[in-house]
Amino acid sequence: MKWILLAALLFCFPLNAKTVDQYIKQYKNLPCSGLVTKMKDIDKKYSMGNKKKKKEYRKQKKALKKLYSDYNCATKDY
């Protein structure tokens, strides 16, 4: 019985974690100003997060930085 419970726990938790590629797909429709706003929001949340949340925030930030550079947002004027 213990093995079934342990196996269920091991298979359930990793499925909830998103990868950087999944965050890129999630944020790909944001304009440059939206990317900047989202990055600022994540920076504010990062300081208050626990270890698990901080890991997710780092993945989100990495995805946003990749999209920011792919869109050439630094060269655009708002």
CSV table of C-alpha atoms in Angstrom, one decimal:
chain,number,residue,atom,x,y,z
A,1,MET,CA,0.0,0.0,0.0
A,2,LYS,CA,2.8,2.4,0.8
A,3,TRP,CA,4.4,1.7,-2.6
A,4,ILE,CA,1.3,2.7,-4.4
A,5,LEU,CA,1.0,5.9,-2.5
A,6,LEU,CA,4.7,6.7,-3.1
A,7,ALA,CA,4.4,6.0,-6.8
A,8,ALA,CA,1.3,8.2,-7.1
A,9,LEU,CA,3.1,11.1,-5.4
A,10,LEU,CA,6.2,10.7,-7.6
A,11,PHE,CA,4.1,10.8,-10.8
A,12,CYS,CA,1.8,13.7,-9.7
A,13,PHE,CA,4.2,16.4,-8.7
A,14,PRO,CA,6.5,16.7,-11.8
A,15,LEU,CA,3.6,17.0,-14.1
A,16,ASN,CA,2.7,20.4,-12.6
A,17,ALA,CA,6.0,22.0,-13.3
A,18,LYS,CA,6.3,24.0,-16.5
A,19,THR,CA,9.4,24.3,-18.7
A,20,VAL,CA,10.9,27.4,-20.2
A,21,ASP,CA,9.5,26.4,-23.6
A,22,GLN,CA,6.0,26.1,-22.1
A,23,TYR,CA,6.3,29.7,-20.7
A,24,ILE,CA,7.5,30.9,-24.1
A,25,LYS,CA,4.4,29.5,-25.7
A,26,GLN,CA,2.3,31.1,-23.0
A,27,TYR,CA,3.8,34.5,-23.4
A,28,LYS,CA,4.5,34.6,-27.1
A,29,ASN,CA,1.5,36.8,-27.9
A,30,LEU,CA,2.5,39.6,-25.5
A,31,PRO,CA,3.7,42.8,-27.1
A,32,CYS,CA,7.0,44.3,-26.0
A,33,SER,CA,5.3,46.6,-23.4
A,34,GLY,CA,3.5,43.5,-22.0
A,35,LEU,CA,6.8,41.6,-21.7
A,36,VAL,CA,8.4,44.5,-19.7
A,37,THR,CA,5.4,44.7,-17.4
A,38,LYS,CA,5.4,41.0,-16.8
A,39,MET,CA,9.1,41.0,-16.0
A,40,LYS,CA,8.6,43.9,-13.5
A,41,ASP,CA,5.8,41.9,-11.9
A,42,ILE,CA,7.9,38.8,-11.5
A,43,ASP,CA,10.7,40.9,-10.0
A,44,LYS,CA,8.3,42.1,-7.3
A,45,LYS,CA,7.0,38.6,-6.6
A,46,TYR,CA,10.5,37.0,-6.5
A,47,SER,CA,11.6,38.5,-3.2
A,48,MET,CA,8.5,37.2,-1.4
A,49,GLY,CA,8.5,33.7,-2.9
A,50,ASN,CA,9.6,30.5,-1.4
A,51,LYS,CA,12.2,28.2,-2.9
A,52,LYS,CA,9.8,26.4,-5.3
A,53,LYS,CA,8.2,29.7,-6.4
A,54,LYS,CA,11.5,31.3,-7.0
A,55,LYS,CA,12.5,28.5,-9.3
A,56,GLU,CA,9.3,29.0,-11.3
A,57,TYR,CA,9.9,32.8,-11.4
A,58,ARG,CA,13.4,32.2,-12.8
A,59,LYS,CA,12.0,30.0,-15.6
A,60,GLN,CA,9.4,32.7,-16.4
A,61,LYS,CA,12.0,35.4,-16.4
A,62,LYS,CA,14.3,33.4,-18.7
A,63,ALA,CA,11.4,32.8,-21.2
A,64,LEU,CA,10.5,36.5,-21.1
A,65,LYS,CA,14.1,37.6,-21.7
A,66,LYS,CA,14.3,35.2,-24.7
A,67,LEU,CA,11.1,36.6,-26.2
A,68,TYR,CA,12.3,40.1,-25.5
A,69,SER,CA,15.5,39.5,-27.5
A,70,ASP,CA,13.7,37.6,-30.3
A,71,TYR,CA,11.2,40.5,-30.7
A,72,ASN,CA,14.0,43.1,-30.8
A,73,CYS,CA,12.1,45.1,-28.2
A,74,ALA,CA,15.2,47.1,-27.2
A,75,THR,CA,15.3,48.8,-30.6
A,76,LYS,CA,11.6,49.7,-30.6
A,77,ASP,CA,10.3,53.0,-29.3
A,78,TYR,CA,7.1,53.1,-27.2
